[in-house]
Amino acid sequence: MDEFKVEGRNAVIELLKSDRTINKIMIAKGEKQGSIYEIIKLAKEKRIVITEVDKAKLDTISETKHHQGVIAFASPIEYKTLDDILEIAKSKNEDPFILIADEIEDPHNLGALIRTAEIAGCHGLVIPKRRSALVTEVVTKVSCGATEYLPIARVNNINEAVRDLKENGVWVVGTDGSADKLYYEQDFRGPIAIIIGSEGRGMNKLTMKSCDFLVKIPMFGHITSLNASVSGGIVLFEAVKQRMKK
């Protein structure tokens, strides 16, 4: 992929604030109000070419179909390594706080998880190279630009990543409905990686066995499962609450 489309006003604004190379920005004719002014201002400061085109052209080239009158053409996202994420935590003199998305195939769920993890202050997100959504235009749009700030590592095997984390002193907490412990009973202070499983299958069974702890979210309704991004938000912010008290 030589060029990556970033769509939507918030996502493009965050892109402009980042260090990623931007080739050009297309704006729909007549769309010169609200946050479009900020996009134009930031683009001019960086001397990025802005082209006004018919909205129909943006509709045609849009991947998300929700471009909000602006599409930027940038270099592809640069994936990090697990070591990069651990080094980021070390450079901040903080205990690692990592989210692992185990085979999240829905790009909307992945984008929402990225947004939540970035807001929660995670040092990075880990995804597998297989059976996982990649960071696409849709993921970037749903994340509202959080992909510009949250380091994302793609690994060959989640189980190997879990093993490497444990060797680096990181405790690994998996989420599963069969767990005995409720998520708010778990200690999330210190070096922690939290695993959120796929929408339909949950966590891989081998991955589940390699976790140090398993926790569940209590459910009382007729529906017995939560959206992966919702589950991630619930558990991540319990961890945030505990880590702030520390």
PDB file of C-alpha atoms in Angstrom:
ATOM      1  CA  MET A   1       0.000   0.000   0.000  1.00  0.00           C
ATOM      2  CA  ASP A   2       1.770   3.152  -1.240  1.00  0.00           C
ATOM      3  CA  GLU A   3      -0.799   5.673  -0.059  1.00  0.00           C
ATOM      4  CA  PHE A   4      -3.197   5.613   2.865  1.00  0.00           C
ATOM      5  CA  LYS A   5      -6.463   7.552   2.934  1.00  0.00           C
ATOM      6  CA  VAL A   6      -7.406   9.229   6.197  1.00  0.00           C
ATOM      7  CA  GLU A   7     -11.049  10.283   6.245  1.00  0.00           C
ATOM      8  CA  GLY A   8     -13.157  12.443   8.505  1.00  0.00           C
ATOM      9  CA  ARG A   9     -12.463  15.785  10.147  1.00  0.00           C
ATOM     10  CA  ASN A  10     -11.168  14.607  13.544  1.00  0.00           C
ATOM     11  CA  ALA A  11      -8.961  11.921  11.998  1.00  0.00           C
ATOM     12  CA  VAL A  12      -7.439  14.393   9.508  1.00  0.00           C
ATOM     13  CA  ILE A  13      -6.819  16.998  12.225  1.00  0.00           C
ATOM     14  CA  GLU A  14      -4.939  14.446  14.350  1.00  0.00           C
ATOM     15  CA  LEU A  15      -3.029  13.313  11.264  1.00  0.00           C
ATOM     16  CA  LEU A  16      -1.951  16.914  10.629  1.00  0.00           C
ATOM     17  CA  LYS A  17      -0.701  17.153  14.217  1.00  0.00           C
ATOM     18  CA  SER A  18       1.395  13.998  13.797  1.00  0.00           C
ATOM     19  CA  ASP A  19       4.720  13.447  12.053  1.00  0.00           C
ATOM     20  CA  ARG A  20       3.310  11.269   9.267  1.00  0.00           C
ATOM     21  CA  THR A  21       4.006  12.355   5.703  1.00  0.00           C
ATOM     22  CA  ILE A  22       0.916  13.824   4.030  1.00  0.00           C
ATOM     23  CA  ASN A  23       0.899  14.054   0.253  1.00  0.00           C
ATOM     24  CA  LYS A  24      -2.278  16.072  -0.258  1.00  0.00           C
ATOM     25  CA  ILE A  25      -5.707  16.825   1.166  1.00  0.00           C
ATOM     26  CA  MET A  26      -8.973  16.921  -0.744  1.00  0.00           C
ATOM     27  CA  ILE A  27     -11.828  19.063   0.539  1.00  0.00           C
ATOM     28  CA  ALA A  28     -15.368  19.127  -0.840  1.00  0.00           C
ATOM     29  CA  LYS A  29     -16.275  22.380  -2.580  1.00  0.00           C
ATOM     30  CA  GLY A  30     -18.279  24.621  -0.292  1.00  0.00           C
ATOM     31  CA  GLU A  31     -17.094  22.787   2.866  1.00  0.00           C
ATOM     32  CA  LYS A  32     -15.435  25.792   4.500  1.00  0.00           C
ATOM     33  CA  GLN A  33     -17.011  25.877   7.913  1.00  0.00           C
ATOM     34  CA  GLY A  34     -16.389  24.579  11.413  1.00  0.00           C
ATOM     35  CA  SER A  35     -13.379  22.290  11.832  1.00  0.00           C
ATOM     36  CA  ILE A  36     -12.568  22.529   8.106  1.00  0.00           C
ATOM     37  CA  TYR A  37     -11.029  25.922   8.916  1.00  0.00           C
ATOM     38  CA  GLU A  38      -8.616  24.253  11.347  1.00  0.00           C
ATOM     39  CA  ILE A  39      -7.697  21.629   8.736  1.00  0.00           C
ATOM     40  CA  ILE A  40      -6.949  24.321   6.161  1.00  0.00           C
ATOM     41  CA  LYS A  41      -4.915  26.327   8.696  1.00  0.00           C
ATOM     42  CA  LEU A  42      -2.821  23.325   9.798  1.00  0.00           C
ATOM     43  CA  ALA A  43      -2.301  22.209   6.199  1.00  0.00           C
ATOM     44  CA  LYS A  44      -1.077  25.658   5.153  1.00  0.00           C
ATOM     45  CA  GLU A  45       1.330  25.765   8.103  1.00  0.00           C
ATOM     46  CA  LYS A  46       2.805  22.472   6.895  1.00  0.00           C
ATOM     47  CA  ARG A  47       2.675  23.557   3.246  1.00  0.00           C
ATOM     48  CA  ILE A  48       0.486  20.625   2.267  1.00  0.00           C
ATOM     49  CA  VAL A  49      -1.405  20.874  -0.994  1.00  0.00           C
ATOM     50  CA  ILE A  50      -5.175  21.336  -0.568  1.00  0.00           C
ATOM     51  CA  THR A  51      -7.464  20.568  -3.490  1.00  0.00           C
ATOM     52  CA  GLU A  52     -11.142  21.446  -3.668  1.00  0.00           C
ATOM     53  CA  VAL A  53     -13.188  18.808  -5.481  1.00  0.00           C
ATOM     54  CA  ASP A  54     -16.832  17.935  -5.966  1.00  0.00           C
ATOM     55  CA  LYS A  55     -18.342  16.005  -3.070  1.00  0.00           C
ATOM     56  CA  ALA A  56     -19.264  13.286  -5.582  1.00  0.00           C
ATOM     57  CA  LYS A  57     -15.555  12.630  -6.200  1.00  0.00           C
ATOM     58  CA  LEU A  58     -14.916  12.179  -2.474  1.00  0.00           C
ATOM     59  CA  ASP A  59     -17.911   9.850  -2.309  1.00  0.00           C
ATOM     60  CA  THR A  60     -16.359   7.747  -5.072  1.00  0.00           C
ATOM     61  CA  ILE A  61     -12.889   7.378  -3.576  1.00  0.00           C
ATOM     62  CA  SER A  62     -13.980   7.137   0.079  1.00  0.00           C
ATOM     63  CA  GLU A  63     -13.391   3.811   1.817  1.00  0.00           C
ATOM     64  CA  THR A  64     -15.482   4.615   4.888  1.00  0.00           C
ATOM     65  CA  LYS A  65     -18.380   6.398   3.093  1.00  0.00           C
ATOM     66  CA  HIS A  66     -18.321   8.887   5.981  1.00  0.00           C
ATOM     67  CA  HIS A  67     -15.581  11.301   4.885  1.00  0.00           C
ATOM     68  CA  GLN A  68     -17.286  14.465   6.253  1.00  0.00           C
ATOM     69  CA  GLY A  69     -16.047  16.451   3.279  1.00  0.00           C
ATOM     70  CA  VAL A  70     -12.322  15.778   3.698  1.00  0.00           C
ATOM     71  CA  ILE A  71      -9.855  13.041   2.739  1.00  0.00           C
ATOM     72  CA  ALA A  72      -6.091  13.177   3.296  1.00  0.00           C
ATOM     73  CA  PHE A  73      -3.582  11.034   1.420  1.00  0.00           C
ATOM     74  CA  ALA A  74      -0.710  10.001   3.683  1.00  0.00           C
ATOM     75  CA  SER A  75       2.049   7.472   4.113  1.00  0.00           C
ATOM     76  CA  PRO A  76       0.946   4.092   5.557  1.00  0.00           C
ATOM     77  CA  ILE A  77       0.940   3.626   9.326  1.00  0.00           C
ATOM     78  CA  GLU A  78       4.221   2.324  10.747  1.00  0.00           C
ATOM     79  CA  TYR A  79       3.686  -0.721  12.924  1.00  0.00           C
ATOM     80  CA  LYS A  80       5.868  -1.076  16.018  1.00  0.00           C
ATOM     81  CA  THR A  81       7.371  -4.112  17.733  1.00  0.00           C
ATOM     82  CA  LEU A  82       6.565  -5.427  21.186  1.00  0.00           C
ATOM     83  CA  ASP A  83      10.005  -4.279  22.313  1.00  0.00           C
ATOM     84  CA  ASP A  84       9.163  -0.762  21.072  1.00  0.00           C
ATOM     85  CA  ILE A  85       6.080  -0.658  23.285  1.00  0.00           C
ATOM     86  CA  LEU A  86       7.996  -1.893  26.334  1.00  0.00           C
ATOM     87  CA  GLU A  87      10.690   0.690  25.663  1.00  0.00           C
ATOM     88  CA  ILE A  88       8.076   3.475  25.512  1.00  0.00           C
ATOM     89  CA  ALA A  89       6.860   2.525  28.997  1.00  0.00           C
ATOM     90  CA  LYS A  90      10.449   2.374  30.247  1.00  0.00           C
ATOM     91  CA  SER A  91      11.281   5.789  28.772  1.00  0.00           C
ATOM     92  CA  LYS A  92       8.339   7.262  30.712  1.00  0.00           C
ATOM     93  CA  ASN A  93       9.437   5.469  33.894  1.00  0.00           C
ATOM     94  CA  GLU A  94       6.017   3.790  33.997  1.00  0.00           C
ATOM     95  CA  ASP A  95       4.869   0.206  34.446  1.00  0.00           C
ATOM     96  CA  PRO A  96       3.799  -1.223  31.062  1.00  0.00           C
ATOM     97  CA  PHE A  97       0.066  -0.903  30.404  1.00  0.00           C
ATOM     98  CA  ILE A  98      -0.749  -2.820  27.224  1.00  0.00           C
ATOM     99  CA  LEU A  99      -3.890  -3.935  25.430  1.00  0.00           C
ATOM    100  CA  ILE A 100      -3.862  -7.129  23.342  1.00  0.00           C
ATOM    101  CA  ALA A 101      -6.630  -7.584  20.758  1.00  0.00           C
ATOM    102  CA  ASP A 102      -6.854 -11.312  20.101  1.00  0.00           C
ATOM    103  CA  GLU A 103      -8.259 -11.868  16.593  1.00  0.00           C
ATOM    104  CA  ILE A 104     -10.537  -8.807  16.490  1.00  0.00           C
ATOM    105  CA  GLU A 105     -11.738  -8.994  12.879  1.00  0.00           C
ATOM    106  CA  ASP A 106     -14.332  -6.206  12.879  1.00  0.00           C
ATOM    107  CA  PRO A 107     -12.585  -2.933  11.881  1.00  0.00           C
ATOM    108  CA  HIS A 108     -15.156  -0.885  13.796  1.00  0.00           C
ATOM    109  CA  ASN A 109     -14.398  -2.810  16.986  1.00  0.00           C
ATOM    110  CA  LEU A 110     -10.657  -2.468  16.444  1.00  0.00           C
ATOM    111  CA  GLY A 111     -10.964   1.269  15.792  1.00  0.00           C
ATOM    112  CA  ALA A 112     -13.047   1.728  18.936  1.00  0.00           C
ATOM    113  CA  LEU A 113     -10.538  -0.300  20.986  1.00  0.00           C
ATOM    114  CA  ILE A 114      -7.664   1.833  19.674  1.00  0.00           C
ATOM    115  CA  ARG A 115      -9.513   5.008  20.636  1.00  0.00           C
ATOM    116  CA  THR A 116     -10.302   3.668  24.113  1.00  0.00           C
ATOM    117  CA  ALA A 117      -6.763   2.367  24.711  1.00  0.00           C
ATOM    118  CA  GLU A 118      -5.233   5.697  23.691  1.00  0.00           C
ATOM    119  CA  ILE A 119      -7.557   7.648  25.972  1.00  0.00           C
ATOM    120  CA  ALA A 120      -6.854   5.215  28.827  1.00  0.00           C
ATOM    121  CA  GLY A 121      -3.127   5.885  28.510  1.00  0.00           C
ATOM    122  CA  CYS A 122      -2.028   2.477  27.256  1.00  0.00           C
ATOM    123  CA  HIS A 123       1.550   2.326  26.035  1.00  0.00           C
ATOM    124  CA  GLY A 124       0.508   0.263  23.029  1.00  0.00           C
ATOM    125  CA  LEU A 125      -1.792  -2.232  21.368  1.00  0.00           C
ATOM    126  CA  VAL A 126      -0.799  -5.698  20.167  1.00  0.00           C
ATOM    127  CA  ILE A 127      -2.601  -7.440  17.286  1.00  0.00           C
ATOM    128  CA  PRO A 128      -1.799 -10.691  15.439  1.00  0.00           C
ATOM    129  CA  LYS A 129      -0.775 -10.712  11.780  1.00  0.00           C
ATOM    130  CA  ARG A 130      -3.394 -13.328  10.975  1.00  0.00           C
ATOM    131  CA  ARG A 131      -7.129 -13.368  11.712  1.00  0.00           C
ATOM    132  CA  SER A 132      -7.192  -9.707  12.666  1.00  0.00           C
ATOM    133  CA  ALA A 133      -8.361  -6.486  11.125  1.00  0.00           C
ATOM    134  CA  LEU A 134      -5.491  -4.280   9.994  1.00  0.00           C
ATOM    135  CA  VAL A 135      -5.272  -0.544  10.561  1.00  0.00           C
ATOM    136  CA  THR A 136      -7.278   0.510   7.528  1.00  0.00           C
ATOM    137  CA  GLU A 137      -9.075   3.705   6.558  1.00  0.00           C
ATOM    138  CA  VAL A 138     -12.168   2.496   8.409  1.00  0.00           C
ATOM    139  CA  VAL A 139     -10.203   1.711  11.580  1.00  0.00           C
ATOM    140  CA  THR A 140      -8.508   5.121  11.461  1.00  0.00           C
ATOM    141  CA  LYS A 141     -11.839   6.919  11.000  1.00  0.00           C
ATOM    142  CA  VAL A 142     -13.526   5.025  13.867  1.00  0.00           C
ATOM    143  CA  SER A 143     -10.536   5.699  16.139  1.00  0.00           C
ATOM    144  CA  CYS A 144     -11.003   9.472  15.549  1.00  0.00           C
ATOM    145  CA  GLY A 145      -7.284   9.773  14.846  1.00  0.00           C
ATOM    146  CA  ALA A 146      -6.070   7.775  17.863  1.00  0.00           C
ATOM    147  CA  THR A 147      -4.020   5.636  15.451  1.00  0.00           C
ATOM    148  CA  GLU A 148      -1.655   8.625  15.183  1.00  0.00           C
ATOM    149  CA  TYR A 149      -0.776   8.366  18.880  1.00  0.00           C
ATOM    150  CA  LEU A 150      -1.159   4.766  20.044  1.00  0.00           C
ATOM    151  CA  PRO A 151       1.779   2.496  19.084  1.00  0.00           C
ATOM    152  CA  ILE A 152       0.456  -0.669  17.434  1.00  0.00           C
ATOM    153  CA  ALA A 153       2.527  -3.851  17.184  1.00  0.00           C
ATOM    154  CA  ARG A 154       1.704  -6.697  14.796  1.00  0.00           C
ATOM    155  CA  VAL A 155       3.051 -10.020  16.015  1.00  0.00           C
ATOM    156  CA  ASN A 156       3.285 -13.444  14.376  1.00  0.00           C
ATOM    157  CA  ASN A 157       1.735 -15.206  17.332  1.00  0.00           C
ATOM    158  CA  ILE A 158      -0.186 -13.850  20.344  1.00  0.00           C
ATOM    159  CA  ASN A 159       0.977 -16.746  22.538  1.00  0.00           C
ATOM    160  CA  GLU A 160       4.613 -15.924  21.808  1.00  0.00           C
ATOM    161  CA  ALA A 161       3.899 -12.261  22.578  1.00  0.00           C
ATOM    162  CA  VAL A 162       2.328 -13.270  25.899  1.00  0.00           C
ATOM    163  CA  ARG A 163       5.393 -15.365  26.721  1.00  0.00           C
ATOM    164  CA  ASP A 164       7.708 -12.443  25.874  1.00  0.00           C
ATOM    165  CA  LEU A 165       5.678 -10.077  28.035  1.00  0.00           C
ATOM    166  CA  LYS A 166       5.791 -12.462  30.985  1.00  0.00           C
ATOM    167  CA  GLU A 167       9.566 -12.813  30.570  1.00  0.00           C
ATOM    168  CA  ASN A 168       9.713  -9.009  30.849  1.00  0.00           C
ATOM    169  CA  GLY A 169       7.818  -9.044  34.131  1.00  0.00           C
ATOM    170  CA  VAL A 170       4.391  -8.148  32.722  1.00  0.00           C
ATOM    171  CA  TRP A 171       1.334  -9.856  34.228  1.00  0.00           C
ATOM    172  CA  VAL A 172      -1.194 -10.965  31.605  1.00  0.00           C
ATOM    173  CA  VAL A 173      -4.940 -10.759  32.315  1.00  0.00           C
ATOM    174  CA  GLY A 174      -7.383 -12.420  29.944  1.00  0.00           C
ATOM    175  CA  THR A 175     -11.122 -11.745  29.733  1.00  0.00           C
ATOM    176  CA  ASP A 176     -13.505 -14.677  29.455  1.00  0.00           C
ATOM    177  CA  GLY A 177     -17.072 -15.366  30.488  1.00  0.00           C
ATOM    178  CA  SER A 178     -16.091 -18.654  32.154  1.00  0.00           C
ATOM    179  CA  ALA A 179     -13.681 -16.999  34.612  1.00  0.00           C
ATOM    180  CA  ASP A 180     -14.370 -17.238  38.353  1.00  0.00           C
ATOM    181  CA  LYS A 181     -13.065 -13.774  39.206  1.00  0.00           C
ATOM    182  CA  LEU A 182     -14.953 -10.545  38.418  1.00  0.00           C
ATOM    183  CA  TYR A 183     -12.902  -7.904  36.626  1.00  0.00           C
ATOM    184  CA  TYR A 184     -13.063  -5.392  39.506  1.00  0.00           C
ATOM    185  CA  GLU A 185     -11.670  -8.002  41.913  1.00  0.00           C
ATOM    186  CA  GLN A 186      -8.441  -8.197  39.905  1.00  0.00           C
ATOM    187  CA  ASP A 187      -5.389  -6.108  40.814  1.00  0.00           C
ATOM    188  CA  PHE A 188      -4.446  -4.140  37.687  1.00  0.00           C
ATOM    189  CA  ARG A 189      -1.634  -2.138  39.253  1.00  0.00           C
ATOM    190  CA  GLY A 190       1.943  -2.704  38.145  1.00  0.00           C
ATOM    191  CA  PRO A 191       3.035  -4.022  34.716  1.00  0.00           C
ATOM    192  CA  ILE A 192      -0.130  -5.319  33.042  1.00  0.00           C
ATOM    193  CA  ALA A 193      -1.313  -6.550  29.647  1.00  0.00           C
ATOM    194  CA  ILE A 194      -5.058  -7.046  29.144  1.00  0.00           C
ATOM    195  CA  ILE A 195      -6.381  -9.385  26.446  1.00  0.00           C
ATOM    196  CA  ILE A 196      -9.732  -8.837  24.739  1.00  0.00           C
ATOM    197  CA  GLY A 197     -10.918 -11.771  22.620  1.00  0.00           C
ATOM    198  CA  SER A 198     -12.669 -11.811  19.262  1.00  0.00           C
ATOM    199  CA  GLU A 199     -16.312 -10.894  18.806  1.00  0.00           C
ATOM    200  CA  GLY A 200     -17.618 -14.407  18.272  1.00  0.00           C
ATOM    201  CA  ARG A 201     -15.005 -16.886  19.524  1.00  0.00           C
ATOM    202  CA  GLY A 202     -13.540 -15.013  22.451  1.00  0.00           C
ATOM    203  CA  MET A 203      -9.909 -15.640  23.341  1.00  0.00           C
ATOM    204  CA  ASN A 204      -7.937 -18.381  21.676  1.00  0.00           C
ATOM    205  CA  LYS A 205      -7.873 -21.406  24.018  1.00  0.00           C
ATOM    206  CA  LEU A 206      -4.068 -21.633  24.015  1.00  0.00           C
ATOM    207  CA  THR A 207      -3.858 -17.932  24.782  1.00  0.00           C
ATOM    208  CA  MET A 208      -6.316 -18.375  27.629  1.00  0.00           C
ATOM    209  CA  LYS A 209      -4.133 -21.090  29.175  1.00  0.00           C
ATOM    210  CA  SER A 210      -1.077 -18.842  29.036  1.00  0.00           C
ATOM    211  CA  CYS A 211      -2.726 -15.977  30.954  1.00  0.00           C
ATOM    212  CA  ASP A 212      -1.725 -15.331  34.550  1.00  0.00           C
ATOM    213  CA  PHE A 213      -5.298 -14.392  35.456  1.00  0.00           C
ATOM    214  CA  LEU A 214      -8.755 -14.638  33.907  1.00  0.00           C
ATOM    215  CA  VAL A 215     -11.563 -12.218  34.693  1.00  0.00           C
ATOM    216  CA  LYS A 216     -15.147 -11.744  33.581  1.00  0.00           C
ATOM    217  CA  ILE A 217     -17.694  -8.951  33.395  1.00  0.00           C
ATOM    218  CA  PRO A 218     -20.940  -9.772  35.234  1.00  0.00           C
ATOM    219  CA  MET A 219     -23.984  -9.931  32.952  1.00  0.00           C
ATOM    220  CA  PHE A 220     -27.602 -10.076  34.096  1.00  0.00           C
ATOM    221  CA  GLY A 221     -29.671  -9.759  30.938  1.00  0.00           C
ATOM    222  CA  HIS A 222     -30.843 -12.229  28.330  1.00  0.00           C
ATOM    223  CA  ILE A 223     -27.935 -11.315  26.019  1.00  0.00           C
ATOM    224  CA  THR A 224     -24.831 -13.082  27.289  1.00  0.00           C
ATOM    225  CA  SER A 225     -22.072 -11.260  25.442  1.00  0.00           C
ATOM    226  CA  LEU A 226     -20.777  -7.710  25.041  1.00  0.00           C
ATOM    227  CA  ASN A 227     -19.298  -5.988  22.031  1.00  0.00           C
ATOM    228  CA  ALA A 228     -15.498  -6.433  22.176  1.00  0.00           C
ATOM    229  CA  SER A 229     -14.823  -2.701  22.275  1.00  0.00           C
ATOM    230  CA  VAL A 230     -17.329  -2.227  25.114  1.00  0.00           C
ATOM    231  CA  SER A 231     -15.713  -5.060  27.103  1.00  0.00           C
ATOM    232  CA  GLY A 232     -12.322  -3.494  26.495  1.00  0.00           C
ATOM    233  CA  GLY A 233     -13.509  -0.108  27.746  1.00  0.00           C
ATOM    234  CA  ILE A 234     -15.004  -1.549  30.932  1.00  0.00           C
ATOM    235  CA  VAL A 235     -11.867  -3.479  31.909  1.00  0.00           C
ATOM    236  CA  LEU A 236      -9.369  -0.829  30.777  1.00  0.00           C
ATOM    237  CA  PHE A 237     -10.955   1.887  32.857  1.00  0.00           C
ATOM    238  CA  GLU A 238     -11.140  -0.316  35.929  1.00  0.00           C
ATOM    239  CA  ALA A 239      -7.387  -0.627  35.470  1.00  0.00           C
ATOM    240  CA  VAL A 240      -7.098   3.147  35.031  1.00  0.00           C
ATOM    241  CA  LYS A 241      -9.008   3.730  38.281  1.00  0.00           C
ATOM    242  CA  GLN A 242      -6.721   1.398  40.215  1.00  0.00           C
ATOM    243  CA  ARG A 243      -3.533   2.749  38.645  1.00  0.00           C
ATOM    244  CA  MET A 244      -4.536   6.333  39.454  1.00  0.00           C
ATOM    245  CA  LYS A 245      -5.032   5.384  43.113  1.00  0.00           C
ATOM    246  CA  LYS A 246      -1.514   3.934  43.112  1.00  0.00           C
TER     247      LYS A 246
END
